Amino acid sequence: MDRWTNRVVLVTGASSGIGKATVTELSKYPLKIVAVARRIVLIQELVDQLQPSPAKIYPVQCDLTCELEILKLFEWIENTIGQGVSIMINNAGSLTNSKILDGDTNDWRYLYDLNVIATTICCRESYKSMKNYGINDGHVININSTAGYTMLSLPGQKVYNSTKTALTYLTEGFRHELVHSGSKIKVTSISPGSVISEGIEENADSVLSMKPERVASMVIVALTTPADIVIAELTVLSVGETIHVYPPPMM
């Protein structure tokens, strides 16, 4: 992690789950971490918990479903820190259960706005930031899901399924465009299986759900690869878990 010393890391969805665990893991290093979420109080509490640490952490409130707020976020980084973003970790996302048969259109729109559009905007703006500051060794990490590669079994999760599939292709497409432009910026997709998240207790039913800290440790693995290689796709499962989840038999 030495080559990232004093460089800017932007983490979205930093108030809970994988985002919170990622900020916690990154705080062990002398970085400038911009921790973003809608619930600013929770990020401020996290910053207080992590002090003192080698990192400088900037809590910033941002609704990622609003493009204007994302643009203001990147402007704030430039004006306040005076550096470009070297590492972009797109973690913010939602798993809203909403059936295709009778679901609410607003639920579907929210899923796409947050899981797909917001991430794509952040990819674009982080690239612009890196280019403006001459950062050609930056790294963009998209926290995806095994749902981006296989159909989830439960009713109500199919639209979410489709957003993660879209993210899979967008991530590879982003990589294609960077290569075509001659950029050496790395792009990694990390796809965990079931992860214990806010509102889900660790119990017998979640025995195959990994802790967010496990995913955060994989972020460090991706960031510490040699300069001439990139982990393009990293799938992380609990031991005993499978990528493909099959529906229960009809009774």
PDB file of C-alpha atoms in Angstrom:
ATOM      1  CA  MET A   1       0.000   0.000   0.000  1.00  0.00           C
ATOM      2  CA  ASP A   2       3.036   2.298   0.163  1.00  0.00           C
ATOM      3  CA  ARG A   3       2.514   3.706  -3.322  1.00  0.00           C
ATOM      4  CA  TRP A   4      -0.886   5.069  -2.274  1.00  0.00           C
ATOM      5  CA  THR A   5       0.523   7.119   0.629  1.00  0.00           C
ATOM      6  CA  ASN A   6      -1.126  10.556   0.956  1.00  0.00           C
ATOM      7  CA  ARG A   7      -3.342   9.933  -2.060  1.00  0.00           C
ATOM      8  CA  VAL A   8      -7.125  10.377  -2.224  1.00  0.00           C
ATOM      9  CA  VAL A   9      -9.456   7.406  -1.869  1.00  0.00           C
ATOM     10  CA  LEU A  10     -13.183   7.911  -2.427  1.00  0.00           C
ATOM     11  CA  VAL A  11     -15.522   5.328  -0.858  1.00  0.00           C
ATOM     12  CA  THR A  12     -19.276   5.463  -1.447  1.00  0.00           C
ATOM     13  CA  GLY A  13     -21.856   3.869   0.826  1.00  0.00           C
ATOM     14  CA  ALA A  14     -19.431   4.327   3.707  1.00  0.00           C
ATOM     15  CA  SER A  15     -21.919   4.469   6.575  1.00  0.00           C
ATOM     16  CA  SER A  16     -22.542   0.727   6.923  1.00  0.00           C
ATOM     17  CA  GLY A  17     -21.738  -2.766   5.682  1.00  0.00           C
ATOM     18  CA  ILE A  18     -18.934  -3.253   3.180  1.00  0.00           C
ATOM     19  CA  GLY A  19     -18.360   0.494   2.806  1.00  0.00           C
ATOM     20  CA  LYS A  20     -17.897   1.006   6.534  1.00  0.00           C
ATOM     21  CA  ALA A  21     -15.605  -2.028   6.755  1.00  0.00           C
ATOM     22  CA  THR A  22     -13.587  -0.743   3.785  1.00  0.00           C
ATOM     23  CA  VAL A  23     -13.058   2.673   5.361  1.00  0.00           C
ATOM     24  CA  THR A  24     -12.024   0.945   8.581  1.00  0.00           C
ATOM     25  CA  GLU A  25      -9.488  -1.225   6.733  1.00  0.00           C
ATOM     26  CA  LEU A  26      -8.113   1.681   4.695  1.00  0.00           C
ATOM     27  CA  SER A  27      -7.734   3.808   7.838  1.00  0.00           C
ATOM     28  CA  LYS A  28      -4.753   1.634   8.788  1.00  0.00           C
ATOM     29  CA  TYR A  29      -2.746   3.358   6.066  1.00  0.00           C
ATOM     30  CA  PRO A  30      -1.657   7.013   5.551  1.00  0.00           C
ATOM     31  CA  LEU A  31      -4.336   7.857   3.011  1.00  0.00           C
ATOM     32  CA  LYS A  32      -6.792  10.696   2.454  1.00  0.00           C
ATOM     33  CA  ILE A  33     -10.142   8.931   2.623  1.00  0.00           C
ATOM     34  CA  VAL A  34     -13.315  10.653   1.452  1.00  0.00           C
ATOM     35  CA  ALA A  35     -16.124   8.635   3.075  1.00  0.00           C
ATOM     36  CA  VAL A  36     -19.470   9.302   1.415  1.00  0.00           C
ATOM     37  CA  ALA A  37     -23.056   8.410   2.337  1.00  0.00           C
ATOM     38  CA  ARG A  38     -26.451  10.008   2.852  1.00  0.00           C
ATOM     39  CA  ARG A  39     -26.323   9.450   6.621  1.00  0.00           C
ATOM     40  CA  ILE A  40     -23.526  11.839   7.546  1.00  0.00           C
ATOM     41  CA  VAL A  41     -24.002  11.272  11.282  1.00  0.00           C
ATOM     42  CA  LEU A  42     -23.047   7.614  10.929  1.00  0.00           C
ATOM     43  CA  ILE A  43     -19.881   8.481   9.013  1.00  0.00           C
ATOM     44  CA  GLN A  44     -18.914  11.061  11.615  1.00  0.00           C
ATOM     45  CA  GLU A  45     -19.411   8.446  14.326  1.00  0.00           C
ATOM     46  CA  LEU A  46     -17.161   6.062  12.381  1.00  0.00           C
ATOM     47  CA  VAL A  47     -14.466   8.716  12.036  1.00  0.00           C
ATOM     48  CA  ASP A  48     -14.570   9.297  15.802  1.00  0.00           C
ATOM     49  CA  GLN A  49     -14.261   5.559  16.433  1.00  0.00           C
ATOM     50  CA  LEU A  50     -11.239   5.265  14.153  1.00  0.00           C
ATOM     51  CA  GLN A  51      -9.261   8.081  15.757  1.00  0.00           C
ATOM     52  CA  PRO A  52      -6.375   8.196  16.022  1.00  0.00           C
ATOM     53  CA  SER A  53      -5.405   6.515  12.762  1.00  0.00           C
ATOM     54  CA  PRO A  54      -2.723   7.028  10.109  1.00  0.00           C
ATOM     55  CA  ALA A  55      -5.404   8.158   7.644  1.00  0.00           C
ATOM     56  CA  LYS A  56      -7.102  11.512   7.280  1.00  0.00           C
ATOM     57  CA  ILE A  57     -10.822  10.812   6.860  1.00  0.00           C
ATOM     58  CA  TYR A  58     -13.232  13.327   5.345  1.00  0.00           C
ATOM     59  CA  PRO A  59     -16.924  12.543   6.000  1.00  0.00           C
ATOM     60  CA  VAL A  60     -19.115  13.914   3.195  1.00  0.00           C
ATOM     61  CA  GLN A  61     -22.881  13.711   2.778  1.00  0.00           C
ATOM     62  CA  CYS A  62     -24.069  12.887  -0.730  1.00  0.00           C
ATOM     63  CA  ASP A  63     -27.204  11.431  -2.292  1.00  0.00           C
ATOM     64  CA  LEU A  64     -25.741   9.380  -5.113  1.00  0.00           C
ATOM     65  CA  THR A  65     -29.080   9.163  -6.924  1.00  0.00           C
ATOM     66  CA  CYS A  66     -28.686  12.892  -7.645  1.00  0.00           C
ATOM     67  CA  GLU A  67     -26.094  13.616 -10.346  1.00  0.00           C
ATOM     68  CA  LEU A  68     -25.671  17.218  -9.244  1.00  0.00           C
ATOM     69  CA  GLU A  69     -24.630  16.083  -5.761  1.00  0.00           C
ATOM     70  CA  ILE A  70     -22.047  13.703  -7.246  1.00  0.00           C
ATOM     71  CA  LEU A  71     -20.601  16.512  -9.369  1.00  0.00           C
ATOM     72  CA  LYS A  72     -20.445  18.760  -6.309  1.00  0.00           C
ATOM     73  CA  LEU A  73     -18.685  15.956  -4.405  1.00  0.00           C
ATOM     74  CA  PHE A  74     -15.845  15.804  -6.933  1.00  0.00           C
ATOM     75  CA  GLU A  75     -15.676  19.604  -7.001  1.00  0.00           C
ATOM     76  CA  TRP A  76     -15.435  19.586  -3.195  1.00  0.00           C
ATOM     77  CA  ILE A  77     -12.534  17.117  -3.303  1.00  0.00           C
ATOM     78  CA  GLU A  78     -10.644  19.308  -5.765  1.00  0.00           C
ATOM     79  CA  ASN A  79     -11.296  22.536  -3.874  1.00  0.00           C
ATOM     80  CA  THR A  80     -10.792  21.179  -0.348  1.00  0.00           C
ATOM     81  CA  ILE A  81      -8.054  18.558  -0.715  1.00  0.00           C
ATOM     82  CA  GLY A  82      -6.469  19.941  -3.857  1.00  0.00           C
ATOM     83  CA  GLN A  83      -5.780  16.548  -5.389  1.00  0.00           C
ATOM     84  CA  GLY A  84      -7.372  14.198  -7.856  1.00  0.00           C
ATOM     85  CA  VAL A  85      -8.986  10.917  -6.862  1.00  0.00           C
ATOM     86  CA  SER A  86      -6.454   8.075  -7.112  1.00  0.00           C
ATOM     87  CA  ILE A  87      -8.735   5.275  -5.899  1.00  0.00           C
ATOM     88  CA  MET A  88     -12.484   5.128  -6.537  1.00  0.00           C
ATOM     89  CA  ILE A  89     -14.410   2.467  -4.611  1.00  0.00           C
ATOM     90  CA  ASN A  90     -17.997   2.251  -5.848  1.00  0.00           C
ATOM     91  CA  ASN A  91     -19.712   0.419  -3.031  1.00  0.00           C
ATOM     92  CA  ALA A  92     -23.091   2.128  -2.588  1.00  0.00           C
ATOM     93  CA  GLY A  93     -26.010  -0.051  -3.604  1.00  0.00           C
ATOM     94  CA  SER A  94     -29.397  -1.342  -2.573  1.00  0.00           C
ATOM     95  CA  LEU A  95     -31.184  -4.682  -2.608  1.00  0.00           C
ATOM     96  CA  THR A  96     -34.840  -3.721  -2.707  1.00  0.00           C
ATOM     97  CA  ASN A  97     -37.295  -6.585  -3.088  1.00  0.00           C
ATOM     98  CA  SER A  98     -39.773  -5.669  -5.809  1.00  0.00           C
ATOM     99  CA  LYS A  99     -41.398  -8.236  -8.092  1.00  0.00           C
ATOM    100  CA  ILE A 100     -41.705  -7.744 -11.837  1.00  0.00           C
ATOM    101  CA  LEU A 101     -45.268  -9.095 -11.527  1.00  0.00           C
ATOM    102  CA  ASP A 102     -46.591  -6.390  -9.236  1.00  0.00           C
ATOM    103  CA  GLY A 103     -43.663  -4.251  -8.099  1.00  0.00           C
ATOM    104  CA  ASP A 104     -43.510  -0.492  -7.682  1.00  0.00           C
ATOM    105  CA  THR A 105     -41.924   1.367 -10.598  1.00  0.00           C
ATOM    106  CA  ASN A 106     -40.283   3.775  -8.161  1.00  0.00           C
ATOM    107  CA  ASP A 107     -38.474   0.845  -6.528  1.00  0.00           C
ATOM    108  CA  TRP A 108     -37.096  -0.259  -9.897  1.00  0.00           C
ATOM    109  CA  ARG A 109     -36.050   3.271 -10.790  1.00  0.00           C
ATOM    110  CA  TYR A 110     -34.266   3.678  -7.447  1.00  0.00           C
ATOM    111  CA  LEU A 111     -32.382   0.407  -7.919  1.00  0.00           C
ATOM    112  CA  TYR A 112     -31.110   1.479 -11.320  1.00  0.00           C
ATOM    113  CA  ASP A 113     -30.347   5.039 -10.215  1.00  0.00           C
ATOM    114  CA  LEU A 114     -28.194   3.847  -7.315  1.00  0.00           C
ATOM    115  CA  ASN A 115     -26.780   0.511  -8.453  1.00  0.00           C
ATOM    116  CA  VAL A 116     -26.094   1.424 -12.084  1.00  0.00           C
ATOM    117  CA  ILE A 117     -26.357   5.121 -12.968  1.00  0.00           C
ATOM    118  CA  ALA A 118     -24.613   6.464  -9.858  1.00  0.00           C
ATOM    119  CA  THR A 119     -21.734   4.011 -10.255  1.00  0.00           C
ATOM    120  CA  THR A 120     -21.354   4.906 -13.924  1.00  0.00           C
ATOM    121  CA  ILE A 121     -21.280   8.624 -13.102  1.00  0.00           C
ATOM    122  CA  CYS A 122     -18.637   8.010 -10.437  1.00  0.00           C
ATOM    123  CA  CYS A 123     -16.562   6.022 -12.931  1.00  0.00           C
ATOM    124  CA  ARG A 124     -16.749   8.920 -15.376  1.00  0.00           C
ATOM    125  CA  GLU A 125     -15.980  11.611 -12.822  1.00  0.00           C
ATOM    126  CA  SER A 126     -13.134   9.678 -11.193  1.00  0.00           C
ATOM    127  CA  TYR A 127     -11.571   9.180 -14.631  1.00  0.00           C
ATOM    128  CA  LYS A 128     -11.867  12.917 -15.319  1.00  0.00           C
ATOM    129  CA  SER A 129     -10.303  13.658 -11.937  1.00  0.00           C
ATOM    130  CA  MET A 130      -7.410  11.269 -12.571  1.00  0.00           C
ATOM    131  CA  LYS A 131      -6.850  12.654 -16.054  1.00  0.00           C
ATOM    132  CA  ASN A 132      -6.913  16.278 -14.883  1.00  0.00           C
ATOM    133  CA  TYR A 133      -4.261  15.546 -12.249  1.00  0.00           C
ATOM    134  CA  GLY A 134      -2.097  13.314 -14.422  1.00  0.00           C
ATOM    135  CA  ILE A 135      -2.915  10.175 -12.440  1.00  0.00           C
ATOM    136  CA  ASN A 136      -2.366   7.311 -14.871  1.00  0.00           C
ATOM    137  CA  ASP A 137      -1.956   4.593 -12.239  1.00  0.00           C
ATOM    138  CA  GLY A 138      -5.306   5.029 -10.504  1.00  0.00           C
ATOM    139  CA  HIS A 139      -7.653   2.218  -9.559  1.00  0.00           C
ATOM    140  CA  VAL A 140     -11.439   1.949  -9.780  1.00  0.00           C
ATOM    141  CA  ILE A 141     -13.061  -0.848  -7.786  1.00  0.00           C
ATOM    142  CA  ASN A 142     -16.733  -1.666  -8.272  1.00  0.00           C
ATOM    143  CA  ILE A 143     -18.334  -3.716  -5.510  1.00  0.00           C
ATOM    144  CA  ASN A 144     -20.552  -5.995  -7.546  1.00  0.00           C
ATOM    145  CA  SER A 145     -22.249  -9.262  -6.523  1.00  0.00           C
ATOM    146  CA  THR A 146     -22.540 -12.860  -7.605  1.00  0.00           C
ATOM    147  CA  ALA A 147     -26.021 -11.687  -8.612  1.00  0.00           C
ATOM    148  CA  GLY A 148     -24.250 -10.090 -11.560  1.00  0.00           C
ATOM    149  CA  TYR A 149     -23.452 -13.542 -12.919  1.00  0.00           C
ATOM    150  CA  THR A 150     -26.334 -15.806 -11.929  1.00  0.00           C
ATOM    151  CA  MET A 151     -30.067 -15.567 -11.328  1.00  0.00           C
ATOM    152  CA  LEU A 152     -31.095 -15.216  -7.706  1.00  0.00           C
ATOM    153  CA  SER A 153     -33.708 -17.706  -6.597  1.00  0.00           C
ATOM    154  CA  LEU A 154     -36.079 -15.556  -4.553  1.00  0.00           C
ATOM    155  CA  PRO A 155     -39.052 -13.741  -6.088  1.00  0.00           C
ATOM    156  CA  GLY A 156     -38.694  -9.988  -5.850  1.00  0.00           C
ATOM    157  CA  GLN A 157     -34.926  -9.970  -6.459  1.00  0.00           C
ATOM    158  CA  LYS A 158     -34.940 -10.147 -10.254  1.00  0.00           C
ATOM    159  CA  VAL A 159     -34.769  -6.403 -10.889  1.00  0.00           C
ATOM    160  CA  TYR A 160     -31.874  -6.157  -8.432  1.00  0.00           C
ATOM    161  CA  ASN A 161     -30.382  -9.115 -10.317  1.00  0.00           C
ATOM    162  CA  SER A 162     -30.576  -7.153 -13.558  1.00  0.00           C
ATOM    163  CA  THR A 163     -28.834  -4.104 -12.059  1.00  0.00           C
ATOM    164  CA  LYS A 164     -25.862  -6.203 -11.015  1.00  0.00           C
ATOM    165  CA  THR A 165     -25.734  -7.875 -14.421  1.00  0.00           C
ATOM    166  CA  ALA A 166     -25.683  -4.399 -15.951  1.00  0.00           C
ATOM    167  CA  LEU A 167     -22.837  -3.450 -13.600  1.00  0.00           C
ATOM    168  CA  THR A 168     -20.846  -6.489 -14.732  1.00  0.00           C
ATOM    169  CA  TYR A 169     -20.986  -5.341 -18.350  1.00  0.00           C
ATOM    170  CA  LEU A 170     -20.471  -1.677 -17.508  1.00  0.00           C
ATOM    171  CA  THR A 171     -17.333  -2.507 -15.544  1.00  0.00           C
ATOM    172  CA  GLU A 172     -15.838  -4.465 -18.444  1.00  0.00           C
ATOM    173  CA  GLY A 173     -16.987  -1.757 -20.847  1.00  0.00           C
ATOM    174  CA  PHE A 174     -15.252   0.888 -18.743  1.00  0.00           C
ATOM    175  CA  ARG A 175     -12.084  -1.211 -18.865  1.00  0.00           C
ATOM    176  CA  HIS A 176     -12.367  -1.458 -22.665  1.00  0.00           C
ATOM    177  CA  GLU A 177     -12.698   2.303 -23.033  1.00  0.00           C
ATOM    178  CA  LEU A 178      -9.715   2.962 -20.758  1.00  0.00           C
ATOM    179  CA  VAL A 179      -7.537   0.560 -22.751  1.00  0.00           C
ATOM    180  CA  HIS A 180      -8.677   2.182 -26.005  1.00  0.00           C
ATOM    181  CA  SER A 181      -7.727   5.612 -24.618  1.00  0.00           C
ATOM    182  CA  GLY A 182      -4.235   4.400 -23.702  1.00  0.00           C
ATOM    183  CA  SER A 183      -4.850   4.728 -19.955  1.00  0.00           C
ATOM    184  CA  LYS A 184      -3.163   2.465 -17.402  1.00  0.00           C
ATOM    185  CA  ILE A 185      -5.918   2.987 -14.814  1.00  0.00           C
ATOM    186  CA  LYS A 186      -6.948  -0.356 -13.300  1.00  0.00           C
ATOM    187  CA  VAL A 187     -10.555  -1.517 -13.010  1.00  0.00           C
ATOM    188  CA  THR A 188     -11.602  -4.314 -10.666  1.00  0.00           C
ATOM    189  CA  SER A 189     -14.979  -5.914 -10.013  1.00  0.00           C
ATOM    190  CA  ILE A 190     -15.321  -7.595  -6.609  1.00  0.00           C
ATOM    191  CA  SER A 191     -18.335  -9.892  -6.419  1.00  0.00           C
ATOM    192  CA  PRO A 192     -19.120 -11.275  -2.973  1.00  0.00           C
ATOM    193  CA  GLY A 193     -21.754 -13.877  -2.310  1.00  0.00           C
ATOM    194  CA  SER A 194     -24.064 -13.450   0.665  1.00  0.00           C
ATOM    195  CA  VAL A 195     -22.822 -10.759   3.062  1.00  0.00           C
ATOM    196  CA  ILE A 196     -24.138  -9.934   6.527  1.00  0.00           C
ATOM    197  CA  SER A 197     -25.579  -6.454   6.184  1.00  0.00           C
ATOM    198  CA  GLU A 198     -27.506  -3.888   8.135  1.00  0.00           C
ATOM    199  CA  GLY A 199     -30.721  -5.378   9.467  1.00  0.00           C
ATOM    200  CA  ILE A 200     -29.557  -8.978   9.029  1.00  0.00           C
ATOM    201  CA  GLU A 201     -28.437 -10.674  12.198  1.00  0.00           C
ATOM    202  CA  GLU A 202     -25.722 -13.300  12.244  1.00  0.00           C
ATOM    203  CA  ASN A 203     -27.621 -16.475  13.071  1.00  0.00           C
ATOM    204  CA  ALA A 204     -28.142 -20.029  11.887  1.00  0.00           C
ATOM    205  CA  ASP A 205     -29.890 -18.791   8.755  1.00  0.00           C
ATOM    206  CA  SER A 206     -26.909 -16.659   7.778  1.00  0.00           C
ATOM    207  CA  VAL A 207     -24.201 -19.236   8.456  1.00  0.00           C
ATOM    208  CA  LEU A 208     -23.038 -18.883   4.856  1.00  0.00           C
ATOM    209  CA  SER A 209     -23.022 -15.081   4.972  1.00  0.00           C
ATOM    210  CA  MET A 210     -19.570 -13.551   5.245  1.00  0.00           C
ATOM    211  CA  LYS A 211     -18.707 -10.532   7.341  1.00  0.00           C
ATOM    212  CA  PRO A 212     -18.192  -7.221   5.481  1.00  0.00           C
ATOM    213  CA  GLU A 213     -14.627  -7.169   6.782  1.00  0.00           C
ATOM    214  CA  ARG A 214     -13.803 -10.145   4.544  1.00  0.00           C
ATOM    215  CA  VAL A 215     -14.825  -8.169   1.466  1.00  0.00           C
ATOM    216  CA  ALA A 216     -12.863  -5.136   2.671  1.00  0.00           C
ATOM    217  CA  SER A 217      -9.750  -7.283   2.917  1.00  0.00           C
ATOM    218  CA  MET A 218     -10.203  -8.201  -0.750  1.00  0.00           C
ATOM    219  CA  VAL A 219     -10.137  -4.489  -1.610  1.00  0.00           C
ATOM    220  CA  ILE A 220      -6.628  -4.367  -0.136  1.00  0.00           C
ATOM    221  CA  VAL A 221      -5.660  -7.442  -2.157  1.00  0.00           C
ATOM    222  CA  ALA A 222      -6.775  -5.708  -5.363  1.00  0.00           C
ATOM    223  CA  LEU A 223      -4.964  -2.478  -4.476  1.00  0.00           C
ATOM    224  CA  THR A 224      -1.666  -4.221  -3.750  1.00  0.00           C
ATOM    225  CA  THR A 225      -1.234  -6.026  -7.062  1.00  0.00           C
ATOM    226  CA  PRO A 226       1.957  -5.297  -9.043  1.00  0.00           C
ATOM    227  CA  ALA A 227       1.778  -2.353 -11.437  1.00  0.00           C
ATOM    228  CA  ASP A 228       1.695  -4.580 -14.518  1.00  0.00           C
ATOM    229  CA  ILE A 229      -1.321  -6.720 -13.565  1.00  0.00           C
ATOM    230  CA  VAL A 230      -4.910  -6.143 -12.496  1.00  0.00           C
ATOM    231  CA  ILE A 231      -7.436  -8.387 -10.797  1.00  0.00           C
ATOM    232  CA  ALA A 232     -10.252  -7.842 -13.265  1.00  0.00           C
ATOM    233  CA  GLU A 233     -12.840 -10.072 -11.599  1.00  0.00           C
ATOM    234  CA  LEU A 234     -12.699 -11.302  -8.015  1.00  0.00           C
ATOM    235  CA  THR A 235     -15.484 -13.547  -6.714  1.00  0.00           C
ATOM    236  CA  VAL A 236     -15.540 -14.107  -2.949  1.00  0.00           C
ATOM    237  CA  LEU A 237     -17.684 -16.765  -1.262  1.00  0.00           C
ATOM    238  CA  SER A 238     -18.020 -18.206   2.200  1.00  0.00           C
ATOM    239  CA  VAL A 239     -16.693 -21.761   2.384  1.00  0.00           C
ATOM    240  CA  GLY A 240     -19.653 -23.997   1.562  1.00  0.00           C
ATOM    241  CA  GLU A 241     -21.421 -21.349  -0.509  1.00  0.00           C
ATOM    242  CA  THR A 242     -21.933 -21.639  -4.267  1.00  0.00           C
ATOM    243  CA  ILE A 243     -22.163 -19.004  -6.991  1.00  0.00           C
ATOM    244  CA  HIS A 244     -25.355 -20.448  -8.440  1.00  0.00           C
ATOM    245  CA  VAL A 245     -28.321 -20.522  -6.078  1.00  0.00           C
ATOM    246  CA  TYR A 246     -31.136 -22.833  -7.045  1.00  0.00           C
ATOM    247  CA  PRO A 247     -34.787 -22.270  -6.127  1.00  0.00           C
ATOM    248  CA  PRO A 248     -36.384 -24.609  -3.619  1.00  0.00           C
ATOM    249  CA  PRO A 249     -38.539 -27.372  -5.133  1.00  0.00           C
ATOM    250  CA  MET A 250     -42.177 -26.580  -5.726  1.00  0.00           C
ATOM    251  CA  MET A 251     -44.394 -28.089  -3.009  1.00  0.00           C
TER     252      MET A 251
END
